[in-house]
PDB file of C-alpha atoms in Angstrom:
ATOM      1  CA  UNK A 172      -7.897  11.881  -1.119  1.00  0.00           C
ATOM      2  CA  UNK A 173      -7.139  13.225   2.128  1.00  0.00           C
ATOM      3  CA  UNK A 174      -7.614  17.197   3.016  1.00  0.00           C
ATOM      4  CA  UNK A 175      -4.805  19.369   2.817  1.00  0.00           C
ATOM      5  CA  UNK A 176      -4.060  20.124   6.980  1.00  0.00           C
ATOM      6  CA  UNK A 177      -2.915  23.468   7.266  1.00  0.00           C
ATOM      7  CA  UNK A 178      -0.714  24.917  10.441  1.00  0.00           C
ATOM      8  CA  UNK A 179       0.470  28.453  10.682  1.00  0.00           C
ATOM      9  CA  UNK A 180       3.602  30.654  12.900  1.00  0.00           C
ATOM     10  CA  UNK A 181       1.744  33.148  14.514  1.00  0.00           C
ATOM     11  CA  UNK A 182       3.189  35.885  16.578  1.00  0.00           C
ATOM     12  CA  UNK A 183       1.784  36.319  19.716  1.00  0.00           C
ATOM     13  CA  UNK A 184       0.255  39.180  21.290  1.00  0.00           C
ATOM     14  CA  UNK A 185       2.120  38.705  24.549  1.00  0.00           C
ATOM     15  CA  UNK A 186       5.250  38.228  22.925  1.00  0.00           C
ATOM     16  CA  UNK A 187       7.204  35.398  20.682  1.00  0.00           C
ATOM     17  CA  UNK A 188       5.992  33.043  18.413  1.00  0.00           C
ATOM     18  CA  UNK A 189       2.787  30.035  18.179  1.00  0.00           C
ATOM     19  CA  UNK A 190       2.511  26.483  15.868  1.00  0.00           C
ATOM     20  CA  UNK A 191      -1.275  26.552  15.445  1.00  0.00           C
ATOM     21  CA  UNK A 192      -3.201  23.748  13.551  1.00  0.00           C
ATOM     22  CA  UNK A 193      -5.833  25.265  11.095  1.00  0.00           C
ATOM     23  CA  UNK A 194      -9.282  25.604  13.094  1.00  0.00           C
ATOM     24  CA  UNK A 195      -7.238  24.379  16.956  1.00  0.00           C
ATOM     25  CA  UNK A 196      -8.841  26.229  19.938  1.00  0.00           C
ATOM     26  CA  UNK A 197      -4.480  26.058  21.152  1.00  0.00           C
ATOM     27  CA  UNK A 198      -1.324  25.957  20.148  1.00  0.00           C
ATOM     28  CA  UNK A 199       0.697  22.606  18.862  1.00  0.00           C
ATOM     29  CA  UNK A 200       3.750  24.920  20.361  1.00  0.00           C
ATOM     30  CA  UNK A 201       4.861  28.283  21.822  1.00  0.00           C
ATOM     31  CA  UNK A 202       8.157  29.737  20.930  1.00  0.00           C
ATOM     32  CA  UNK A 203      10.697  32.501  22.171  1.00  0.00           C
ATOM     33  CA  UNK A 204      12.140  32.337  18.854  1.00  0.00           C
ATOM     34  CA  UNK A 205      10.498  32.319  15.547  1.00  0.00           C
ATOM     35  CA  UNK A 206      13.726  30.222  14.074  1.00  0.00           C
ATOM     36  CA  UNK A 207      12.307  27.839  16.851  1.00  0.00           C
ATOM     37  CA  UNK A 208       8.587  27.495  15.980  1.00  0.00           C
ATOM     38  CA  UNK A 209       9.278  27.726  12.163  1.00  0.00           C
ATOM     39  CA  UNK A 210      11.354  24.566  13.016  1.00  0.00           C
ATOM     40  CA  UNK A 211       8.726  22.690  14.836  1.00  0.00           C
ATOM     41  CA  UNK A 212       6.174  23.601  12.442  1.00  0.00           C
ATOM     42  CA  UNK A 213       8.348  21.697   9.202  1.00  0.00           C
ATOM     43  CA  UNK A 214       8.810  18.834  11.697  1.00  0.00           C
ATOM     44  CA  UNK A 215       4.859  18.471  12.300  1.00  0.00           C
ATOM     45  CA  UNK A 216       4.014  19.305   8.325  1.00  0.00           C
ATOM     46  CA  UNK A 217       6.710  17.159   6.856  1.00  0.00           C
ATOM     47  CA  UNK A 218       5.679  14.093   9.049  1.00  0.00           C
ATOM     48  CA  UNK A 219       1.978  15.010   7.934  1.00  0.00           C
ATOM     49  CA  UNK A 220       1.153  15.081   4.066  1.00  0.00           C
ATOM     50  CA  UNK A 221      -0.480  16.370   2.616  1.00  0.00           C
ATOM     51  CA  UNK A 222       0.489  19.369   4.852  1.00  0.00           C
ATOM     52  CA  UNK A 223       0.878  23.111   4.660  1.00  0.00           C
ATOM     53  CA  UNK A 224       2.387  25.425   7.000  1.00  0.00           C
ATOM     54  CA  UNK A 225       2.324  29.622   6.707  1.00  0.00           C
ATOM     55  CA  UNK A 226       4.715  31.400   8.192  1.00  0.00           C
ATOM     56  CA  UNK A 227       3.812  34.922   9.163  1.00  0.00           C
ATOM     57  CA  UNK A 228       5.708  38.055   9.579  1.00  0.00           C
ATOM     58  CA  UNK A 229       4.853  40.205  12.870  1.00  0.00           C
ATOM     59  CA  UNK A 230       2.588  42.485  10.772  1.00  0.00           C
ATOM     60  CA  UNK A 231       0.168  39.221  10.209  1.00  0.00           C
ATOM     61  CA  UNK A 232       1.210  38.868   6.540  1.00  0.00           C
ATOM     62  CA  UNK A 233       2.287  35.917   4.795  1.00  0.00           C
ATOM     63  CA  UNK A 234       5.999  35.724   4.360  1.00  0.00           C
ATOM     64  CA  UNK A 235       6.643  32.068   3.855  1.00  0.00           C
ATOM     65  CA  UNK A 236       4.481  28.980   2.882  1.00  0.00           C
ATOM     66  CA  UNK A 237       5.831  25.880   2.037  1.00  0.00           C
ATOM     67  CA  UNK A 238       3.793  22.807   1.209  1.00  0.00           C
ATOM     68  CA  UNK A 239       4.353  18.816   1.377  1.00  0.00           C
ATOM     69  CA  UNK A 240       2.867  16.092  -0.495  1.00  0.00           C
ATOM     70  CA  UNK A 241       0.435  16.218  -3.394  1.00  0.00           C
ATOM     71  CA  UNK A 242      -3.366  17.246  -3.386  1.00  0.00           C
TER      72      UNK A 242
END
């Protein structure tokens, strides 16, 4: 059974928002708008299952996870 691949919405220090893979030394995409990288980010996970992506607020906390295909 395949592992669970994990991407995250990050804000970013310098301003807006990131699509990181789980454990990638750089972004899948970089984002003015969070609307904009939440977006890409259930492209990438719902073309990839099993597939997880975390959306974060710009504290760092979890507001949002939503998950595709079965463990």
């Amino acid at each position: 059974m395949a592992k669970r691949k994990r991407y995250y919405v990050n804000p970013r220090p310098e301003g807006g928002w990131e699509v990181k893979a789980e454990g990638a030394s750089r972004a899948s995409g970089i984002h003015e708008r969070k609307d904009d990288a939440v977006g890409q980010g259930r492209e990438i996970t719902g073309k990839q299952r099993p597939s997880q992506l975390i959306i974060k607020k710009m504290d760092g906390t979890i507001q949002t996870e939503y998950t595709y295909g079965k463990d």
